[in-house]
Amino acid sequence: MRLQHIYISVIKGYLFFLTITFLACLIASCGGSSHQDMIDILHNESKRTFSRLNANCPEAQLLHCDSDLHTVTDQGNINFLNYAKASLLVRVGQEEKAVSIYQNLLDRMDPEVSKQMLPEVAIAYMRVGERNNCMLNHTGSSCVFPIRDEGVHVIKTGSTKAIEIYEQILKQNPGDLESRWLLNIAFMTLGKYPQEVPHNLLIPNLNADTGFKVKPFVDAGPSLNLSVNNKAGGVIADDFNGDGYIDLITSGMGFDDAMHYFRNNKDGTFTDIAETAGLKGITGGLNIQQTDYNNDGKPDIFVLRGAWLDKGFGNQPSSLLRNNGDGTFTDVTIPSGLLFYHSTQTATWADFNNDGWLDVFIGYESKTPDDIEKCALYINNHGEGFVNVAEQAHCDVVGFVKGVTSGDYDNDGKPDIFVSCIDGKKFLLHNTTQPGKNVNFENVTDKAGFANNTNPTFGTWFFDYNNDGYLDLVACNFNFKSYTTTLGYFAASEALGKPVKGAGNIFLFRNNKNGTFTDITDLAGLTRVVFAMGCNFGDIDNDGYPDMYFGTGNPDFRSLVPNKLFRNMSGKRFADVTTSARVGNLQKGHGIAFADFRNIGKQDIYAEMGGTYNGDSYANPLYVNPGQNDNNWIGLKLEGTKANKSAIGSRIKLTFMENGVKRSVYKDVNSGGSFGSSPLRQEIGIGQAKSIAEIEIKWAGTTEKQYFRNIAPNQFLQITEGNNTPRPIKLKSLEFKIKAGTTVCLPVSLTTQVKTN
């Protein structure tokens, strides 16, 4: 009967999905408010996905578990259901109730069964400590690895109990590296690492500084009320109201996760104006991106939904939000022809047919042989709607796609596409579109040198890491099996000098300038344990070489590994500077953005934190860059006339003399990595150069170049295609006032929790 009930639930869910799709199409054909239509669709999707069959909905599973507990009488089944309930309580953020149930079970169950339960009990106690300290008494040092100073727990019960259990586990199994890693972290949270860690269990030097040091960043998120708690989600840093100052917009993957629009108040503070901006009810979205689909110069928003979810729960609509230019947004998904129900978290906007309008390539998730979703290429009909031409354009590839990016890797003036899949597939799609012809791509994956790399990968981007004028490629190794297991084992192995080969490395493919790429991951110093999800690049020290920041983790609560910051060492290799920079947050990292929020030539880093479940939500940090040196910089906002107005895909080349040596820096106009969006205003370091001899702009979609000579550094300029006089942008320099002991905003899902018995 139970199996029959499950089948009936699945059928009902599928019929509901078909009904919603039909109604959405009917609404689109009859007119009406497309914005309210999408809010209604999302509300219905929220109800549809609140199901015990949805692996990412522990709230519904918990209610079902409680229902079963009222009906069963056999003690064995009661114990099993209570064990399941405790695990679910951790996922919904009710850890105190969970540990109470766990302790009761440990006292009454067979010792062998209890032993198998201990790792879950230990991490539940760790979560008690994290909630009571890192969330409810959050500081800028909370959960920053290595934990010290204000990050040390004041309420010590959770970590103390966790240590007791981990020592018990390790007494029985000294080779359990996962538990050993977490034991050392627990001692850190109490300020007792390394001195009180048992010698045989100590992982030494976890608090050692990095070999190459940078000045430490400071988390200003709590002070500026930017430390909103969401589950995993996206972030965009850009100027959404046209005043020249960089704002922030964030999202969370759940339908109970609101979007936040933090307007830059131009005085060192931010205000969340999401509700007045019309974003109330536009929920969900593991990733968000800015675009300008209608060429009006106002950044619009693309919201991507449904990633990871199976059993049809991932078949969710994405959203296109038009910037109205008056501080509000309107959902135009339906009239734009972008209403689809597919599981995705990744897309890339570029002018693929060089007609001056931004198109969008979307990577869908084909999770099983029975769940095939071909990637889509929507061509922009000059702001009047989009049409999917992926099949005709030969880019309708299939894979479990987790990252897509675009860039002109062969410098032929046409944007190409790279597709990164967690099932190990990779696709390099060369744009072969001819003038006046329909857009077309050729799959050159094997010819380009990717045939032998079958490693699962996640986030990705094109950038010119060595400033040779050719775009190189990053793809983040993310072993699919590791997505359902803990990452502590890999971190401990590396720390003990026995790293596991291929464990979450960052693949760097150098462009050979002949249509092929070479994997130089090892040579570049990137064979490190990272397991990146969110990712982006910027320039923290204004030397003109792009640095990289990665958000790490997976859904397992035990996967506490630090986010990573790598400094580019003059285009030769990368150095891990996470520890000295104080940006190694142990919580789950997702959307990442680099931006000069203060208009002073120093790029800060904003990270959208939080995991899959409400119980794994976390405060978003804004890591403020103190300034690494006195290097110079230039800020450039490009505006296309023949090219798309936001100039996405245009290439900037700066040439200057630094310490008597002539050098060039190259930067494409885009938002950076595939998971997190930095501003389209380009912030470019020039080292110690006192003047920029030449700025060359190669405009997207054209063969035209513009040149500007003898430009003074340390200023913001707007350059409009066809206009030979750059316009200075006058902006105030801002100062963030950072104070201690600021309370963070808890998500609705944790302030109105599921009622349980």
PDB file of N, CA and C in Angstrom, residues 569-641:
ATOM      1  N   MET A 569      50.403  34.700  -9.466  1.00  0.00           N
ATOM      2  CA  MET A 569      51.798  35.112  -9.326  1.00  0.00           C
ATOM      3  C   MET A 569      52.362  35.463 -10.705  1.00  0.00           C
ATOM      4  N   SER A 570      51.957  36.640 -11.185  1.00  0.00           N
ATOM      5  CA  SER A 570      52.474  37.200 -12.446  1.00  0.00           C
ATOM      6  C   SER A 570      52.269  36.285 -13.638  1.00  0.00           C
ATOM      7  N   GLY A 571      51.157  35.545 -13.639  1.00  0.00           N
ATOM      8  CA  GLY A 571      50.834  34.704 -14.782  1.00  0.00           C
ATOM      9  C   GLY A 571      51.636  33.434 -14.876  1.00  0.00           C
ATOM     10  N   LYS A 572      52.407  33.115 -13.825  1.00  0.00           N
ATOM     11  CA  LYS A 572      53.245  31.909 -13.844  1.00  0.00           C
ATOM     12  C   LYS A 572      52.577  30.760 -13.083  1.00  0.00           C
ATOM     13  N   ARG A 573      52.041  31.054 -11.925  1.00  0.00           N
ATOM     14  CA  ARG A 573      51.390  30.053 -11.089  1.00  0.00           C
ATOM     15  C   ARG A 573      50.462  30.775 -10.114  1.00  0.00           C
ATOM     16  N   PHE A 574      49.772  29.989  -9.283  1.00  0.00           N
ATOM     17  CA  PHE A 574      48.867  30.560  -8.290  1.00  0.00           C
ATOM     18  C   PHE A 574      49.301  30.123  -6.894  1.00  0.00           C
ATOM     19  N   ALA A 575      49.183  31.028  -5.930  1.00  0.00           N
ATOM     20  CA  ALA A 575      49.531  30.736  -4.540  1.00  0.00           C
ATOM     21  C   ALA A 575      48.275  30.775  -3.685  1.00  0.00           C
ATOM     22  N   ASP A 576      48.097  29.758  -2.846  1.00  0.00           N
ATOM     23  CA  ASP A 576      46.976  29.715  -1.908  1.00  0.00           C
ATOM     24  C   ASP A 576      47.254  30.706  -0.776  1.00  0.00           C
ATOM     25  N   VAL A 577      46.467  31.780  -0.716  1.00  0.00           N
ATOM     26  CA  VAL A 577      46.667  32.815   0.307  1.00  0.00           C
ATOM     27  C   VAL A 577      45.471  32.889   1.252  1.00  0.00           C
ATOM     28  N   THR A 578      44.710  31.799   1.322  1.00  0.00           N
ATOM     29  CA  THR A 578      43.468  31.791   2.088  1.00  0.00           C
ATOM     30  C   THR A 578      43.684  32.155   3.548  1.00  0.00           C
ATOM     31  N   THR A 579      44.666  31.530   4.180  1.00  0.00           N
ATOM     32  CA  THR A 579      44.851  31.721   5.617  1.00  0.00           C
ATOM     33  C   THR A 579      45.240  33.145   5.956  1.00  0.00           C
ATOM     34  N   SER A 580      46.225  33.689   5.259  1.00  0.00           N
ATOM     35  CA  SER A 580      46.656  35.049   5.585  1.00  0.00           C
ATOM     36  C   SER A 580      45.582  36.069   5.228  1.00  0.00           C
ATOM     37  N   ALA A 581      44.768  35.779   4.206  1.00  0.00           N
ATOM     38  CA  ALA A 581      43.705  36.707   3.804  1.00  0.00           C
ATOM     39  C   ALA A 581      42.499  36.650   4.732  1.00  0.00           C
ATOM     40  N   ARG A 582      42.382  35.601   5.540  1.00  0.00           N
ATOM     41  CA  ARG A 582      41.267  35.424   6.480  1.00  0.00           C
ATOM     42  C   ARG A 582      39.920  35.368   5.756  1.00  0.00           C
ATOM     43  N   VAL A 583      39.870  34.590   4.680  1.00  0.00           N
ATOM     44  CA  VAL A 583      38.635  34.454   3.904  1.00  0.00           C
ATOM     45  C   VAL A 583      38.213  32.992   3.766  1.00  0.00           C
ATOM     46  N   GLY A 584      38.806  32.097   4.583  1.00  0.00           N
ATOM     47  CA  GLY A 584      38.534  30.670   4.457  1.00  0.00           C
ATOM     48  C   GLY A 584      37.309  30.232   5.232  1.00  0.00           C
ATOM     49  N   ASN A 585      36.160  30.760   4.872  1.00  0.00           N
ATOM     50  CA  ASN A 585      34.921  30.405   5.567  1.00  0.00           C
ATOM     51  C   ASN A 585      34.647  28.911   5.418  1.00  0.00           C
ATOM     52  N   LEU A 586      34.328  28.253   6.533  1.00  0.00           N
ATOM     53  CA  LEU A 586      34.092  26.807   6.528  1.00  0.00           C
ATOM     54  C   LEU A 586      32.689  26.426   6.069  1.00  0.00           C
ATOM     55  N   GLN A 587      31.788  27.383   6.017  1.00  0.00           N
ATOM     56  CA  GLN A 587      30.424  27.064   5.611  1.00  0.00           C
ATOM     57  C   GLN A 587      30.337  26.936   4.093  1.00  0.00           C
ATOM     58  N   LYS A 588      29.205  26.446   3.597  1.00  0.00           N
ATOM     59  CA  LYS A 588      29.058  26.149   2.176  1.00  0.00           C
ATOM     60  C   LYS A 588      29.073  27.439   1.359  1.00  0.00           C
ATOM     61  N   GLY A 589      29.934  27.486   0.342  1.00  0.00           N
ATOM     62  CA  GLY A 589      30.078  28.693  -0.469  1.00  0.00           C
ATOM     63  C   GLY A 589      29.466  28.531  -1.845  1.00  0.00           C
ATOM     64  N   HIS A 590      28.703  29.523  -2.269  1.00  0.00           N
ATOM     65  CA  HIS A 590      28.077  29.464  -3.595  1.00  0.00           C
ATOM     66  C   HIS A 590      28.407  30.725  -4.395  1.00  0.00           C
ATOM     67  N   GLY A 591      27.420  31.522  -4.803  1.00  0.00           N
ATOM     68  CA  GLY A 591      27.711  32.640  -5.692  1.00  0.00           C
ATOM     69  C   GLY A 591      28.780  33.579  -5.143  1.00  0.00           C
ATOM     70  N   ILE A 592      29.747  33.965  -5.998  1.00  0.00           N
ATOM     71  CA  ILE A 592      30.874  34.813  -5.605  1.00  0.00           C
ATOM     72  C   ILE A 592      30.937  36.032  -6.529  1.00  0.00           C
ATOM     73  N   ALA A 593      31.202  37.212  -5.943  1.00  0.00           N
ATOM     74  CA  ALA A 593      31.379  38.425  -6.746  1.00  0.00           C
ATOM     75  C   ALA A 593      32.541  39.243  -6.196  1.00  0.00           C
ATOM     76  N   PHE A 594      33.412  39.706  -7.096  1.00  0.00           N
ATOM     77  CA  PHE A 594      34.449  40.687  -6.781  1.00  0.00           C
ATOM     78  C   PHE A 594      33.932  42.055  -7.214  1.00  0.00           C
ATOM     79  N   ALA A 595      34.140  43.092  -6.395  1.00  0.00           N
ATOM     80  CA  ALA A 595      33.699  44.427  -6.803  1.00  0.00           C
ATOM     81  C   ALA A 595      34.368  45.496  -5.947  1.00  0.00           C
ATOM     82  N   ASP A 596      34.561  46.661  -6.549  1.00  0.00           N
ATOM     83  CA  ASP A 596      35.057  47.838  -5.833  1.00  0.00           C
ATOM     84  C   ASP A 596      33.846  48.623  -5.335  1.00  0.00           C
ATOM     85  N   PHE A 597      33.283  48.180  -4.220  1.00  0.00           N
ATOM     86  CA  PHE A 597      32.076  48.806  -3.677  1.00  0.00           C
ATOM     87  C   PHE A 597      32.343  50.218  -3.163  1.00  0.00           C
ATOM     88  N   ARG A 598      33.603  50.504  -2.817  1.00  0.00           N
ATOM     89  CA  ARG A 598      33.918  51.782  -2.167  1.00  0.00           C
ATOM     90  C   ARG A 598      34.497  52.811  -3.137  1.00  0.00           C
ATOM     91  N   ASN A 599      34.660  52.445  -4.399  1.00  0.00           N
ATOM     92  CA  ASN A 599      35.182  53.361  -5.425  1.00  0.00           C
ATOM     93  C   ASN A 599      36.579  53.868  -5.082  1.00  0.00           C
ATOM     94  N   ILE A 600      37.415  52.964  -4.569  1.00  0.00           N
ATOM     95  CA  ILE A 600      38.767  53.371  -4.179  1.00  0.00           C
ATOM     96  C   ILE A 600      39.829  52.492  -4.840  1.00  0.00           C
ATOM     97  N   GLY A 601      39.414  51.675  -5.815  1.00  0.00           N
ATOM     98  CA  GLY A 601      40.385  50.847  -6.511  1.00  0.00           C
ATOM     99  C   GLY A 601      40.792  49.606  -5.759  1.00  0.00           C
ATOM    100  N   LYS A 602      39.974  49.165  -4.813  1.00  0.00           N
ATOM    101  CA  LYS A 602      40.251  47.937  -4.067  1.00  0.00           C
ATOM    102  C   LYS A 602      39.042  47.017  -4.199  1.00  0.00           C
ATOM    103  N   GLN A 603      39.269  45.821  -4.712  1.00  0.00           N
ATOM    104  CA  GLN A 603      38.168  44.893  -4.931  1.00  0.00           C
ATOM    105  C   GLN A 603      37.903  44.065  -3.681  1.00  0.00           C
ATOM    106  N   ASP A 604      36.662  44.143  -3.207  1.00  0.00           N
ATOM    107  CA  ASP A 604      36.197  43.324  -2.099  1.00  0.00           C
ATOM    108  C   ASP A 604      35.564  42.050  -2.664  1.00  0.00           C
ATOM    109  N   ILE A 605      35.232  41.110  -1.785  1.00  0.00           N
ATOM    110  CA  ILE A 605      34.646  39.836  -2.209  1.00  0.00           C
ATOM    111  C   ILE A 605      33.362  39.595  -1.423  1.00  0.00           C
ATOM    112  N   TYR A 606      32.260  39.392  -2.142  1.00  0.00           N
ATOM    113  CA  TYR A 606      30.996  39.020  -1.498  1.00  0.00           C
ATOM    114  C   TYR A 606      30.700  37.566  -1.838  1.00  0.00           C
ATOM    115  N   ALA A 607      30.290  36.799  -0.826  1.00  0.00           N
ATOM    116  CA  ALA A 607      30.019  35.372  -1.024  1.00  0.00           C
ATOM    117  C   ALA A 607      28.624  35.037  -0.523  1.00  0.00           C
ATOM    118  N   GLU A 608      27.850  34.374  -1.368  1.00  0.00           N
ATOM    119  CA  GLU A 608      26.545  33.843  -0.977  1.00  0.00           C
ATOM    120  C   GLU A 608      26.782  32.477  -0.343  1.00  0.00           C
ATOM    121  N   MET A 609      26.508  32.384   0.953  1.00  0.00           N
ATOM    122  CA  MET A 609      26.801  31.172   1.706  1.00  0.00           C
ATOM    123  C   MET A 609      25.532  30.343   1.906  1.00  0.00           C
ATOM    124  N   GLY A 610      25.693  29.227   2.596  1.00  0.00           N
ATOM    125  CA  GLY A 610      24.554  28.373   2.912  1.00  0.00           C
ATOM    126  C   GLY A 610      24.514  27.130   2.055  1.00  0.00           C
ATOM    127  N   GLY A 611      23.944  26.059   2.606  1.00  0.00           N
ATOM    128  CA  GLY A 611      23.884  24.785   1.917  1.00  0.00           C
ATOM    129  C   GLY A 611      22.512  24.494   1.347  1.00  0.00           C
ATOM    130  N   THR A 612      22.239  23.213   1.178  1.00  0.00           N
ATOM    131  CA  THR A 612      21.012  22.766   0.526  1.00  0.00           C
ATOM    132  C   THR A 612      19.789  22.902   1.424  1.00  0.00           C
ATOM    133  N   TYR A 613      19.997  22.755   2.727  1.00  0.00           N
ATOM    134  CA  TYR A 613      18.870  22.683   3.660  1.00  0.00           C
ATOM    135  C   TYR A 613      18.770  23.953   4.506  1.00  0.00           C
ATOM    136  N   ASN A 614      17.565  24.201   5.030  1.00  0.00           N
ATOM    137  CA  ASN A 614      17.381  25.354   5.907  1.00  0.00           C
ATOM    138  C   ASN A 614      18.298  25.284   7.123  1.00  0.00           C
ATOM    139  N   GLY A 615      18.549  24.077   7.609  1.00  0.00           N
ATOM    140  CA  GLY A 615      19.440  23.922   8.746  1.00  0.00           C
ATOM    141  C   GLY A 615      20.892  24.184   8.418  1.00  0.00           C
ATOM    142  N   ASP A 616      21.207  24.369   7.141  1.00  0.00           N
ATOM    143  CA  ASP A 616      22.582  24.632   6.710  1.00  0.00           C
ATOM    144  C   ASP A 616      22.716  26.028   6.108  1.00  0.00           C
ATOM    145  N   SER A 617      21.747  26.897   6.381  1.00  0.00           N
ATOM    146  CA  SER A 617      21.864  28.280   5.907  1.00  0.00           C
ATOM    147  C   SER A 617      22.957  28.985   6.703  1.00  0.00           C
ATOM    148  N   TYR A 618      23.486  30.064   6.127  1.00  0.00           N
ATOM    149  CA  TYR A 618      24.556  30.774   6.827  1.00  0.00           C
ATOM    150  C   TYR A 618      24.630  32.216   6.348  1.00  0.00           C
ATOM    151  N   ALA A 619      25.271  33.043   7.177  1.00  0.00           N
ATOM    152  CA  ALA A 619      25.375  34.476   6.904  1.00  0.00           C
ATOM    153  C   ALA A 619      26.360  34.758   5.777  1.00  0.00           C
ATOM    154  N   ASN A 620      25.953  35.608   4.842  1.00  0.00           N
ATOM    155  CA  ASN A 620      26.823  35.980   3.723  1.00  0.00           C
ATOM    156  C   ASN A 620      27.878  36.989   4.177  1.00  0.00           C
ATOM    157  N   PRO A 621      29.151  36.736   3.884  1.00  0.00           N
ATOM    158  CA  PRO A 621      30.181  37.721   4.237  1.00  0.00           C
ATOM    159  C   PRO A 621      30.465  38.697   3.096  1.00  0.00           C
ATOM    160  N   LEU A 622      30.854  39.904   3.455  1.00  0.00           N
ATOM    161  CA  LEU A 622      31.475  40.839   2.521  1.00  0.00           C
ATOM    162  C   LEU A 622      32.901  41.048   3.014  1.00  0.00           C
ATOM    163  N   TYR A 623      33.844  40.400   2.354  1.00  0.00           N
ATOM    164  CA  TYR A 623      35.240  40.492   2.759  1.00  0.00           C
ATOM    165  C   TYR A 623      35.852  41.759   2.168  1.00  0.00           C
ATOM    166  N   VAL A 624      36.162  42.695   3.064  1.00  0.00           N
ATOM    167  CA  VAL A 624      36.660  44.006   2.652  1.00  0.00           C
ATOM    168  C   VAL A 624      38.177  43.950   2.509  1.00  0.00           C
ATOM    169  N   ASN A 625      38.632  44.362   1.348  1.00  0.00           N
ATOM    170  CA  ASN A 625      40.052  44.357   1.007  1.00  0.00           C
ATOM    171  C   ASN A 625      40.730  45.583   1.635  1.00  0.00           C
ATOM    172  N   PRO A 626      41.732  45.382   2.489  1.00  0.00           N
ATOM    173  CA  PRO A 626      42.374  46.528   3.141  1.00  0.00           C
ATOM    174  C   PRO A 626      43.294  47.306   2.208  1.00  0.00           C
ATOM    175  N   GLY A 627      43.532  46.748   1.007  1.00  0.00           N
ATOM    176  CA  GLY A 627      44.527  47.326   0.104  1.00  0.00           C
ATOM    177  C   GLY A 627      45.842  46.609   0.310  1.00  0.00           C
ATOM    178  N   GLN A 628      46.331  45.982  -0.744  1.00  0.00           N
ATOM    179  CA  GLN A 628      47.516  45.146  -0.609  1.00  0.00           C
ATOM    180  C   GLN A 628      48.807  45.913  -0.872  1.00  0.00           C
ATOM    181  N   ASN A 629      48.708  47.062  -1.551  1.00  0.00           N
ATOM    182  CA  ASN A 629      49.900  47.819  -1.941  1.00  0.00           C
ATOM    183  C   ASN A 629      49.436  49.171  -2.481  1.00  0.00           C
ATOM    184  N   ASP A 630      50.327  49.887  -3.133  1.00  0.00           N
ATOM    185  CA  ASP A 630      49.962  51.182  -3.718  1.00  0.00           C
ATOM    186  C   ASP A 630      49.887  51.102  -5.239  1.00  0.00           C
ATOM    187  N   ASN A 631      49.548  49.922  -5.766  1.00  0.00           N
ATOM    188  CA  ASN A 631      49.407  49.775  -7.211  1.00  0.00           C
ATOM    189  C   ASN A 631      48.275  50.649  -7.739  1.00  0.00           C
ATOM    190  N   ASN A 632      48.366  50.982  -9.011  1.00  0.00           N
ATOM    191  CA  ASN A 632      47.377  51.837  -9.658  1.00  0.00           C
ATOM    192  C   ASN A 632      46.353  51.006 -10.424  1.00  0.00           C
ATOM    193  N   TRP A 633      45.300  51.668 -10.896  1.00  0.00           N
ATOM    194  CA  TRP A 633      44.166  50.957 -11.475  1.00  0.00           C
ATOM    195  C   TRP A 633      43.372  51.902 -12.371  1.00  0.00           C
ATOM    196  N   ILE A 634      42.433  51.328 -13.100  1.00  0.00           N
ATOM    197  CA  ILE A 634      41.489  52.109 -13.902  1.00  0.00           C
ATOM    198  C   ILE A 634      40.141  51.387 -13.882  1.00  0.00           C
ATOM    199  N   GLY A 635      39.059  52.150 -13.798  1.00  0.00           N
ATOM    200  CA  GLY A 635      37.712  51.588 -13.880  1.00  0.00           C
ATOM    201  C   GLY A 635      37.064  52.020 -15.182  1.00  0.00           C
ATOM    202  N   LEU A 636      36.602  51.059 -15.983  1.00  0.00           N
ATOM    203  CA  LEU A 636      36.053  51.360 -17.306  1.00  0.00           C
ATOM    204  C   LEU A 636      34.639  50.807 -17.448  1.00  0.00           C
ATOM    205  N   LYS A 637      33.712  51.693 -17.771  1.00  0.00           N
ATOM    206  CA  LYS A 637      32.349  51.278 -18.100  1.00  0.00           C
ATOM    207  C   LYS A 637      32.157  51.484 -19.594  1.00  0.00           C
ATOM    208  N   LEU A 638      31.946  50.395 -20.314  1.00  0.00           N
ATOM    209  CA  LEU A 638      31.805  50.460 -21.767  1.00  0.00           C
ATOM    210  C   LEU A 638      30.335  50.470 -22.170  1.00  0.00           C
ATOM    211  N   GLU A 639      30.038  51.223 -23.218  1.00  0.00           N
ATOM    212  CA  GLU A 639      28.679  51.279 -23.753  1.00  0.00           C
ATOM    213  C   GLU A 639      28.740  51.082 -25.262  1.00  0.00           C
ATOM    214  N   GLY A 640      28.086  50.027 -25.729  1.00  0.00           N
ATOM    215  CA  GLY A 640      28.077  49.756 -27.159  1.00  0.00           C
ATOM    216  C   GLY A 640      27.010  50.543 -27.886  1.00  0.00           C
ATOM    217  N   THR A 641      27.247  50.789 -29.167  1.00  0.00           N
ATOM    218  CA  THR A 641      26.225  51.378 -30.042  1.00  0.00           C
ATOM    219  C   THR A 641      25.900  50.383 -31.157  1.00  0.00           C
TER     220      THR A 641
END
